Tab-separated table of C-alpha atoms (C1' of nucleotides) in Angstrom:
chain	number	residue	atom	x	y	z
A	291	MET	CA	110.303	89.849	64.905
A	292	ASP	CA	108.220	92.730	64.210
A	293	ASN	CA	107.975	95.177	66.978
A	294	SER	CA	104.079	95.089	67.240
A	295	GLU	CA	104.231	91.591	67.007
A	296	LEU	CA	106.042	90.573	69.735
A	297	ARG	CA	104.274	93.300	72.066
A	298	GLN	CA	100.948	91.009	71.488
A	299	ARG	CA	102.661	88.340	72.267
A	300	ILE	CA	103.449	89.017	75.649
A	301	VAL	CA	100.521	90.179	76.084
A	302	ALA	CA	98.736	87.582	75.233
A	303	THR	CA	100.958	85.216	77.204
A	304	ALA	CA	100.633	87.832	80.508
A	305	ASP	CA	96.506	87.685	79.820
A	306	GLU	CA	96.915	83.788	80.307
A	307	LEU	CA	98.777	83.742	83.034
A	308	TYR	CA	97.583	86.280	84.748
A	309	ASN	CA	94.059	84.877	84.352
A	310	SER	CA	94.923	81.547	85.542
A	311	LYS	CA	97.197	82.592	88.732
A	312	GLY	CA	96.557	85.953	89.142
A	313	ILE	CA	98.574	89.122	88.873
A	314	GLN	CA	100.642	89.400	91.620
A	315	ALA	CA	101.855	86.028	91.619
A	316	VAL	CA	103.386	85.934	88.348
A	317	GLY	CA	106.439	86.931	88.035
A	318	MET	CA	108.357	89.306	85.483
A	319	ASP	CA	110.811	85.923	85.074
A	320	GLU	CA	108.018	83.420	84.404
A	321	LEU	CA	106.316	85.556	81.787
A	322	ARG	CA	109.676	86.117	80.103
A	323	THR	CA	109.767	82.420	80.118
A	324	ALA	CA	106.532	81.336	79.095
A	325	ALA	CA	106.130	84.172	75.997
A	326	GLY	CA	109.989	82.937	74.919
A	327	VAL	CA	111.585	86.575	75.034
A	328	SER	CA	114.893	87.944	76.848
A	329	LEU	CA	114.496	90.507	80.054
A	330	LYS	CA	116.010	93.268	78.001
A	331	ARG	CA	113.432	93.454	74.897
A	332	LEU	CA	110.842	92.587	77.633
A	333	TYR	CA	111.786	95.579	79.541
A	334	ALA	CA	112.652	97.478	76.146
A	335	GLU	CA	108.927	97.036	74.837
A	336	PHE	CA	107.433	97.769	78.437
A	337	PRO	CA	108.307	100.163	80.656
A	338	SER	CA	107.095	98.152	83.839
A	339	LYS	CA	105.175	95.692	84.966
A	340	SER	CA	102.082	97.626	85.796
A	341	SER	CA	102.113	98.460	82.715
A	342	ILE	CA	101.974	95.430	81.125
A	343	VAL	CA	99.318	94.878	82.989
A	344	MET	CA	97.667	97.428	81.891
A	345	ALA	CA	97.626	96.171	78.417
A	346	VAL	CA	96.366	93.129	79.700
A	347	LEU	CA	93.334	94.582	80.635
A	348	GLU	CA	93.041	96.575	77.333
A	349	ARG	CA	93.350	93.242	75.617
A	350	ARG	CA	90.792	92.013	77.914
A	351	HIS	CA	88.184	94.507	77.144
A	352	GLN	CA	88.969	94.413	73.716
A	353	SER	CA	88.160	90.703	73.526
A	354	TRP	CA	84.995	90.399	75.521
A	355	THR	CA	83.762	93.884	74.135
A	356	GLU	CA	84.280	92.147	70.160
A	357	GLY	CA	83.284	88.313	71.694
A	358	LEU	CA	79.792	89.692	73.288
A	359	ASP	CA	78.643	91.693	70.248
A	360	ALA	CA	79.207	88.709	68.222
A	361	THR	CA	77.263	86.851	69.682
A	362	VAL	CA	74.311	89.694	69.893
A	363	GLN	CA	74.777	90.417	65.850
A	364	GLN	CA	73.187	86.517	65.487
A	365	ALA	CA	70.575	87.100	66.976
A	366	GLY	CA	67.057	88.036	66.021
A	367	THR	CA	64.726	90.217	67.606
A	368	PRO	CA	65.976	92.581	69.557
A	369	GLN	CA	64.834	91.087	72.642
A	370	GLU	CA	66.809	87.715	71.703
A	371	ARG	CA	69.550	90.298	71.694
A	372	LEU	CA	69.287	91.388	75.065
A	373	LEU	CA	69.065	87.520	76.073
A	374	ALA	CA	71.676	87.032	73.632
A	375	ILE	CA	74.412	88.079	76.179
A	376	PHE	CA	74.189	85.717	78.432
A	377	ASP	CA	74.493	82.754	75.308
A	378	TYR	CA	77.817	84.336	75.381
A	379	LEU	CA	78.430	83.990	79.333
A	380	ALA	CA	77.462	80.584	78.529
A	381	GLY	CA	80.225	79.835	76.519
A	382	TRP	CA	83.105	81.719	78.083
A	383	PHE	CA	81.768	79.881	81.460
A	384	CYS	CA	82.484	76.590	79.945
A	385	GLN	CA	85.576	77.095	78.903
A	386	ASP	CA	88.489	75.087	80.699
A	387	SER	CA	90.588	78.758	81.138
A	388	PHE	CA	87.396	80.273	82.656
A	389	ARG	CA	88.488	81.457	86.192
A	390	GLY	CA	85.547	84.874	86.406
A	391	CYS	CA	85.620	88.516	85.214
A	392	GLY	CA	88.920	89.589	84.354
A	393	PHE	CA	88.189	92.987	85.542
A	394	ILE	CA	86.503	91.947	88.850
A	395	ASN	CA	89.304	90.168	89.795
A	396	SER	CA	91.976	92.233	88.770
A	397	PHE	CA	90.010	95.001	91.006
A	398	ALA	CA	89.941	92.672	93.707
A	399	GLU	CA	93.892	92.100	93.561
A	400	LEU	CA	95.069	95.661	92.744
A	401	GLY	CA	91.776	97.893	92.810
A	402	ALA	CA	93.243	99.339	96.162
A	403	ILE	CA	96.436	100.447	95.226
A	404	SER	CA	96.597	101.434	91.920
A	405	PRO	CA	93.971	103.741	90.783
A	406	ASP	CA	94.798	102.686	87.428
A	407	VAL	CA	93.566	99.325	87.462
A	408	ALA	CA	90.672	100.463	89.149
A	409	GLU	CA	89.605	103.147	86.620
A	410	TYR	CA	89.687	100.985	83.978
A	411	ALA	CA	87.841	98.431	85.995
A	412	ARG	CA	84.716	101.156	86.347
A	413	LYS	CA	85.834	102.133	82.728
A	414	HIS	CA	84.828	98.664	81.067
A	415	LYS	CA	81.955	98.014	83.412
A	416	GLU	CA	80.622	101.661	82.522
A	417	SER	CA	80.952	101.034	79.012
A	418	PHE	CA	79.117	97.265	79.073
A	419	GLN	CA	76.272	98.516	81.369
A	420	GLU	CA	75.777	101.701	78.069
A	421	TYR	CA	76.170	98.519	76.109
A	422	VAL	CA	73.261	96.908	77.500
A	423	GLY	CA	71.647	100.493	77.680
A	424	GLN	CA	71.471	100.493	73.932
A	425	LEU	CA	70.333	96.826	73.473
A	426	ALA	CA	67.596	97.318	75.930
A	427	LYS	CA	66.601	101.094	74.357
A	428	ALA	CA	66.772	98.947	70.742
A	429	ALA	CA	63.981	96.602	72.056
A	430	GLY	CA	61.978	99.243	73.283
A	431	ALA	CA	62.418	98.787	77.104
A	432	PRO	CA	62.565	101.153	79.948
A	433	ALA	CA	65.815	102.653	81.327
A	434	TYR	CA	65.428	100.633	84.278
A	435	LEU	CA	66.032	97.550	82.400
A	436	ALA	CA	69.153	97.597	81.726
A	437	PRO	CA	70.968	98.097	84.992
A	438	GLN	CA	68.811	94.885	85.942
A	439	LEU	CA	69.954	92.846	83.362
A	440	ALA	CA	73.804	94.019	83.960
A	441	ILE	CA	73.553	93.432	87.486
A	442	LEU	CA	72.243	89.729	86.627
A	443	ALA	CA	75.441	89.490	84.250
A	444	GLU	CA	77.776	90.499	87.259
A	445	GLY	CA	76.318	87.946	89.736
A	446	ALA	CA	76.940	84.948	86.983
A	447	GLN	CA	80.272	86.022	86.252
A	448	THR	CA	80.977	85.780	90.100
A	449	THR	CA	79.218	82.912	90.823
A	450	ALA	CA	80.105	81.002	87.893
A	451	ALA	CA	83.645	81.144	88.756
A	452	ILE	CA	83.338	80.938	92.865
A	453	ALA	CA	80.995	77.613	92.455
A	454	GLY	CA	83.328	76.294	89.658
A	455	THR	CA	79.688	75.477	87.153
A	456	PRO	CA	78.452	77.047	84.689
A	457	ASP	CA	74.582	77.008	85.960
A	458	ALA	CA	74.551	80.291	86.913
A	459	ALA	CA	74.148	81.758	82.887
A	460	GLY	CA	71.029	79.631	82.344
A	461	GLN	CA	69.975	80.401	85.736
A	462	ALA	CA	70.292	84.359	84.736
A	463	ARG	CA	69.301	83.649	81.593
A	464	GLN	CA	65.813	82.591	82.578
A	465	ALA	CA	65.551	85.632	85.150
A	466	ALA	CA	66.694	88.220	81.863
A	467	GLU	CA	63.457	86.818	80.433
A	468	VAL	CA	60.975	87.540	83.189
A	469	LEU	CA	62.358	90.884	83.668
A	470	ILE	CA	62.350	91.920	80.023
A	471	ASP	CA	58.852	90.566	79.998
A	472	ALA	CA	58.051	92.714	82.295
A	473	ALA	CA	60.078	95.478	81.175
A	474	LEU	CA	58.382	95.530	77.858
A	475	VAL	CA	54.614	94.798	79.319
A	476	THR	CA	54.911	97.919	81.612
A	477	ALA	CA	56.313	99.672	78.445
A	478	GLN	CA	53.156	98.513	76.098
A	479	ALA	CA	50.928	98.892	78.837
A	480	GLY	CA	52.171	102.860	79.079
A	481	SER	CA	52.405	103.408	75.097
A	482	ALA	CA	48.710	101.746	75.028
A	483	GLY	CA	47.361	103.759	77.853
A	484	SER	CA	48.557	107.308	76.485
A	485	ALA	CA	47.241	106.073	73.496
A	486	GLY	CA	43.778	105.067	74.203
B	277	MET	CA	95.260	90.214	128.197
B	278	ASP	CA	93.356	87.017	127.526
B	279	ASN	CA	94.658	84.901	124.612
B	280	SER	CA	91.267	84.792	123.183
B	281	GLU	CA	90.841	88.732	122.932
B	282	LEU	CA	94.364	88.780	121.738
B	283	ARG	CA	93.085	86.555	118.585
B	284	GLN	CA	90.268	88.171	118.162
B	285	ARG	CA	91.899	91.969	117.944
B	286	ILE	CA	94.347	90.422	115.467
B	287	VAL	CA	91.845	88.690	113.278
B	288	ALA	CA	89.221	92.380	113.622
B	289	THR	CA	92.908	94.229	112.754
B	290	ALA	CA	93.305	91.946	109.678
B	291	ASP	CA	90.158	92.080	108.401
B	292	GLU	CA	90.210	95.795	107.996
B	293	LEU	CA	93.895	95.870	106.426
B	294	TYR	CA	92.626	92.914	104.274
B	295	ASN	CA	89.979	94.504	102.948
B	296	SER	CA	91.348	98.165	102.962
B	297	LYS	CA	94.360	97.408	100.840
B	298	GLY	CA	93.742	93.611	100.099
B	299	ILE	CA	95.780	90.721	101.220
B	300	GLN	CA	98.600	90.466	99.569
B	301	ALA	CA	99.574	94.355	99.786
B	302	VAL	CA	99.283	94.348	103.735
B	303	GLY	CA	102.496	92.520	105.434
B	304	MET	CA	102.443	90.801	108.987
B	305	ASP	CA	104.832	94.131	109.993
B	306	GLU	CA	101.950	95.889	109.189
B	307	LEU	CA	99.433	94.077	110.909
B	308	ARG	CA	101.865	93.501	113.780
B	309	THR	CA	102.061	97.367	114.438
B	310	ALA	CA	97.713	98.154	113.795
B	311	ALA	CA	96.721	95.572	115.909
B	312	GLY	CA	100.306	96.653	118.772
B	313	VAL	CA	101.255	92.862	119.102
B	314	SER	CA	104.690	91.963	118.970
B	315	LEU	CA	105.254	89.578	115.936
B	316	LYS	CA	106.626	86.766	118.687
B	317	ARG	CA	102.614	86.824	120.048
B	318	LEU	CA	100.887	87.177	116.742
B	319	TYR	CA	103.406	83.956	115.590
B	320	ALA	CA	101.961	82.147	119.064
B	321	GLU	CA	98.645	82.335	118.298
B	322	PHE	CA	98.809	81.960	114.532
B	323	PRO	CA	101.816	79.671	112.820
B	324	SER	CA	101.242	81.406	109.769
B	325	LYS	CA	99.296	84.603	107.780
B	326	SER	CA	97.863	82.158	105.768
B	327	SER	CA	95.920	81.065	108.995
B	328	ILE	CA	95.145	84.496	109.970
B	329	VAL	CA	93.443	84.639	106.425
B	330	MET	CA	91.211	82.054	107.011
B	331	ALA	CA	90.647	83.387	110.506
B	332	VAL	CA	89.379	86.611	108.322
B	333	LEU	CA	87.269	84.287	105.929
B	334	GLU	CA	85.701	82.680	109.057
B	335	ARG	CA	84.892	86.320	110.569
B	336	ARG	CA	83.774	87.802	107.871
B	337	HIS	CA	81.460	84.616	107.223
B	338	GLN	CA	79.873	84.908	110.602
B	339	SER	CA	79.654	88.842	110.761
B	340	TRP	CA	77.170	88.516	106.797
B	341	THR	CA	75.270	85.620	107.962
B	342	GLU	CA	74.795	86.927	111.066
B	343	GLY	CA	74.095	91.110	109.756
B	344	LEU	CA	72.032	89.237	107.340
B	345	ASP	CA	69.819	87.223	108.865
B	346	ALA	CA	69.127	90.242	112.127
B	347	THR	CA	67.875	92.676	108.966
B	348	VAL	CA	65.769	89.695	107.402
B	349	GLN	CA	64.514	88.705	110.981
B	350	GLN	CA	63.080	92.335	111.410
B	351	ALA	CA	60.673	92.204	107.799
B	352	GLY	CA	57.484	91.012	108.051
B	353	THR	CA	55.823	88.323	105.384
B	354	PRO	CA	58.175	86.436	103.276
B	355	GLN	CA	58.434	88.025	100.143
B	356	GLU	CA	59.706	91.007	102.048
B	357	ARG	CA	62.196	88.932	103.895
B	358	LEU	CA	63.338	88.091	100.462
B	359	LEU	CA	63.502	91.812	99.917
B	360	ALA	CA	65.310	91.744	103.129
B	361	ILE	CA	68.429	90.720	101.310
B	362	PHE	CA	68.751	93.870	99.381
B	363	ASP	CA	67.883	96.172	101.714
B	364	TYR	CA	71.090	95.179	103.819
B	365	LEU	CA	73.074	94.815	100.866
B	366	ALA	CA	72.209	98.383	100.332
B	367	GLY	CA	73.032	99.449	103.953
B	368	TRP	CA	76.617	97.320	103.554
B	369	PHE	CA	77.064	99.387	100.248
B	370	CYS	CA	76.859	102.396	101.853
B	371	GLN	CA	79.572	102.126	104.337
B	372	ASP	CA	82.383	103.976	103.440
B	373	SER	CA	84.316	100.939	104.736
B	374	PHE	CA	82.628	98.587	101.844
B	375	ARG	CA	85.212	97.729	98.979
B	376	GLY	CA	82.969	95.113	97.424
B	377	CYS	CA	82.209	91.325	98.653
B	378	GLY	CA	85.890	90.388	100.637
B	379	PHE	CA	85.023	86.743	99.514
B	380	ILE	CA	84.731	87.454	96.070
B	381	ASN	CA	88.282	89.866	96.365
B	382	SER	CA	89.625	86.979	98.593
B	383	PHE	CA	89.128	84.521	96.071
B	384	ALA	CA	90.125	86.685	92.846
B	385	GLU	CA	93.312	87.170	94.814
B	386	LEU	CA	94.035	83.688	96.136
B	387	GLY	CA	91.792	81.324	94.803
B	388	ALA	CA	94.102	79.999	91.992
B	389	ILE	CA	97.240	79.817	94.254
B	390	SER	CA	95.122	78.478	97.593
B	391	PRO	CA	92.779	76.097	97.146
B	392	ASP	CA	91.542	76.560	101.195
B	393	VAL	CA	90.572	80.237	100.234
B	394	ALA	CA	88.803	78.995	97.139
B	395	GLU	CA	86.600	76.107	98.740
B	396	TYR	CA	85.678	78.759	101.861
B	397	ALA	CA	84.536	81.094	99.458
B	398	ARG	CA	82.654	78.028	97.780
B	399	LYS	CA	81.103	77.717	100.881
B	400	HIS	CA	80.605	80.425	101.647
B	401	LYS	CA	78.375	81.744	98.489
B	402	GLU	CA	76.580	78.058	98.718
B	403	SER	CA	75.608	78.766	102.557
B	404	PHE	CA	74.368	82.351	101.264
B	405	GLN	CA	72.559	80.278	98.420
B	406	GLU	CA	71.334	77.774	100.958
B	407	TYR	CA	69.762	80.636	103.147
B	408	VAL	CA	68.035	82.202	100.114
B	409	GLY	CA	66.392	78.965	99.054
B	410	GLN	CA	65.002	78.751	102.779
B	411	LEU	CA	63.684	82.014	102.597
B	412	ALA	CA	62.348	81.089	99.347
B	413	LYS	CA	60.939	78.172	99.575
B	414	ALA	CA	58.875	80.173	103.241
B	415	ALA	CA	57.433	82.154	100.566
B	416	GLY	CA	56.231	79.710	98.612
B	417	ALA	CA	58.201	80.349	95.284
B	418	PRO	CA	59.644	77.717	92.787
B	419	ALA	CA	62.986	76.297	93.924
B	420	TYR	CA	64.459	77.852	90.840
B	421	LEU	CA	64.042	81.489	92.235
B	422	ALA	CA	66.493	81.299	95.211
B	423	PRO	CA	69.684	81.126	92.047
B	424	GLN	CA	68.155	83.988	90.294
B	425	LEU	CA	68.495	86.149	93.377
B	426	ALA	CA	71.426	84.928	95.090
B	427	ILE	CA	72.919	85.849	91.521
B	428	LEU	CA	71.154	89.016	91.529
B	429	ALA	CA	72.744	89.705	95.221
B	430	GLU	CA	76.481	88.904	93.946
B	431	GLY	CA	75.624	91.022	90.965
B	432	ALA	CA	75.235	93.955	92.875
B	433	GLN	CA	77.824	93.631	95.178
B	434	THR	CA	80.274	93.286	92.688
B	435	THR	CA	78.646	96.206	90.435
B	436	ALA	CA	78.649	98.547	93.894
B	437	ALA	CA	82.629	97.386	94.411
B	438	ILE	CA	83.463	98.678	90.788
B	439	ALA	CA	80.994	101.365	90.166
B	440	GLY	CA	81.831	102.609	93.664
B	441	THR	CA	77.903	103.775	94.156
B	442	PRO	CA	75.526	102.007	96.096
B	443	ASP	CA	72.720	102.437	93.255
B	444	ALA	CA	72.895	98.663	92.928
B	445	ALA	CA	71.519	97.778	95.790
B	446	GLY	CA	68.216	99.134	94.710
B	447	GLN	CA	68.021	98.184	90.929
B	448	ALA	CA	68.676	94.582	92.169
B	449	ARG	CA	66.292	95.281	94.682
B	450	GLN	CA	63.178	96.182	91.977
B	451	ALA	CA	64.625	93.182	89.561
B	452	ALA	CA	63.563	91.120	92.406
B	453	GLU	CA	60.347	92.207	93.247
B	454	VAL	CA	59.808	91.420	89.580
B	455	LEU	CA	61.362	87.826	89.780
B	456	ILE	CA	59.435	87.370	92.859
B	457	ASP	CA	55.857	88.422	91.791
B	458	ALA	CA	56.517	86.362	88.408
B	459	ALA	CA	57.317	82.878	91.014
B	460	LEU	CA	54.431	83.457	92.947
B	461	VAL	CA	52.087	83.799	90.387
B	462	THR	CA	53.435	80.657	88.722
B	463	ALA	CA	53.096	78.741	91.624
B	464	GLN	CA	49.784	80.028	92.532
B	465	ALA	CA	48.497	79.712	88.939
B	466	GLY	CA	49.893	75.987	88.817
B	467	SER	CA	48.607	75.053	92.471
B	468	ALA	CA	45.022	77.321	91.251
B	469	GLY	CA	45.254	75.216	88.483
B	470	SER	CA	45.843	71.765	89.749
B	471	ALA	CA	43.023	72.233	92.353
B	472	GLY	CA	40.121	73.253	89.939
C	192	DC	C1'	139.792	89.536	59.103
C	193	DA	C1'	138.966	93.096	62.234
C	194	DT	C1'	135.610	95.810	64.250
C	195	DC	C1'	131.333	97.447	65.821
C	196	DG	C1'	126.480	97.752	67.764
C	197	DT	C1'	123.093	94.401	68.937
C	198	DA	C1'	120.402	90.622	71.403
C	199	DG	C1'	120.199	86.815	74.421
C	200	DA	C1'	121.037	84.480	78.772
C	201	DG	C1'	120.753	85.589	83.364
C	202	DA	C1'	123.658	87.505	87.039
C	203	DA	C1'	122.668	91.504	90.759
C	204	DC	C1'	121.081	94.962	93.126
C	205	DG	C1'	117.823	96.796	96.174
C	206	DT	C1'	113.689	95.879	98.577
C	207	DT	C1'	109.999	93.512	100.950
C	208	DC	C1'	108.147	89.446	101.893
C	209	DG	C1'	107.277	85.946	105.680
C	210	DT	C1'	109.413	83.710	109.202
C	211	DT	C1'	112.913	82.992	112.719
C	212	DC	C1'	116.448	84.746	116.099
C	213	DT	C1'	118.525	87.542	119.812
C	214	DC	C1'	118.879	89.886	123.477
C	215	DA	C1'	117.709	93.144	127.036
C	216	DA	C1'	113.939	93.950	129.751
C	217	DT	C1'	110.456	92.695	133.137
C	218	DG	C1'	108.000	89.392	136.721
C	219	DC	C1'	108.147	85.709	139.644
C	220	DA	C1'	109.521	82.480	142.837
C	221	DA	C1'	112.892	81.517	146.576
D	166	DT	C1'	118.978	89.586	146.426
D	167	DT	C1'	119.475	85.453	143.045
D	168	DG	C1'	117.872	82.888	139.277
D	169	DC	C1'	114.640	81.625	136.500
D	170	DA	C1'	110.823	81.729	132.619
D	171	DT	C1'	108.479	84.877	130.331
D	172	DT	C1'	108.353	88.660	126.953
D	173	DG	C1'	108.849	92.714	123.542
D	174	DA	C1'	111.115	95.123	120.063
D	175	DG	C1'	113.036	94.312	116.602
D	176	DA	C1'	117.226	92.783	114.087
D	177	DA	C1'	118.544	88.937	110.837
D	178	DC	C1'	117.368	85.379	107.361
D	179	DG	C1'	116.433	83.098	103.252
D	180	DA	C1'	113.031	83.733	99.377
D	181	DA	C1'	111.225	86.616	95.985
D	182	DC	C1'	109.957	90.527	93.423
D	183	DG	C1'	110.979	94.075	90.017
D	184	DT	C1'	114.584	96.030	87.657
D	185	DT	C1'	118.910	96.990	85.415
D	186	DC	C1'	123.540	95.272	84.608
D	187	DT	C1'	127.506	92.586	83.157
D	188	DC	C1'	129.090	89.128	79.545
D	189	DT	C1'	129.040	86.881	75.690
D	190	DA	C1'	128.257	85.710	71.311
D	191	DC	C1'	127.149	86.634	66.893
D	192	DG	C1'	125.975	89.073	62.119
D	193	DA	C1'	127.045	92.913	59.333
D	194	DT	C1'	130.285	95.748	57.337
D	195	DG	C1'	135.010	97.785	56.249
DNA sequence: CATCGTAGAGAACGTTCGTTCTCAATGCAA
DNA sequence: TTGCATTGAGAACGAACGTTCTCTACGATG
């Protein structure tokens, strides 16, 4: 087996296990068994558990970014693209494996004792905020809209996870519609006012 | 020392430690030392660590509920009361000890392996949603407003925790203003339409 | 066939955890 | 003082963790 393929299998298995049970609740032995790898090869690929955790976070970031962008790209207008964020969340929340945002969870679990995990979670959320900022800019919205929508998305994730229902995605989407409309009306009124 | 006073000191110390380092990262010995209690008395008061965790969650729920309500009561109009939620968050986020919502964190850390923790986190969030629902009803807002504001509050908490800045409270407050105004306008238009 | 390097299975190591037990010290009643 | 119950300090226990080591089996090469 190729080393790269082996690494991928380990990280994918770790991702699943960490997501469903929490990082600290999954030992190296359980991961070894689930991935079907000997401890020797596991430690040949990764020097420590924390390096596996970081690899899982990278995988999550890539998976989230690609999945979100794929959904957004399918939307037509800039406004619909902003709302597509919440359609992506809705699909995610309905998956059986959904147990909250992996970055929020890992930050809650390890952020206080692992600066690497805390920093990666921060960067992931920052990159999401920037992404929303680009979509909002393309829609001609003022700068304050993006953080508002990002907060809605974060809140929908934790609400859906803890409540155990996917309702929050739709509720956040409706709130986003109101916020987007209000922001665009303000922007148009502003430009119209300066033009007239 | 009174037993009840001893219990309070243990739970208060555990709350601090669990908040700053995470629950699983704090052992019984560290808690024992910090609280200045012998292991014997500690286990005389609480049968297990998980019972201490549940006591901490109860304490957090009470503290949060009382603090929020105190801030809300200071506001004048029903609309201002709804916005006071975010003023309470703003004050909380600025505290040095703030490290995110304790229920989100405990859910992320233990929810998957402890049904009690998951259930308590769910009930806490549910009670918050009901509280917001009462405030929204008093303001004459339609029923869909409360979940929207609750999602904003949740998102502000995680965003502030991970980003490490209190900005999210103000951003969520401004979004809440827009949502409240829109909801009240709709409600008034609806009642005006039916009346005229 | 003999030999050597490699890989898998899992035993073993040191540490840490939650929990229990030991033991000496203390306070109090008679 | 004597005896007894209670307490505090921390040693001790079994389990589980992350990590390393041992040993056996196997396959390639001379």
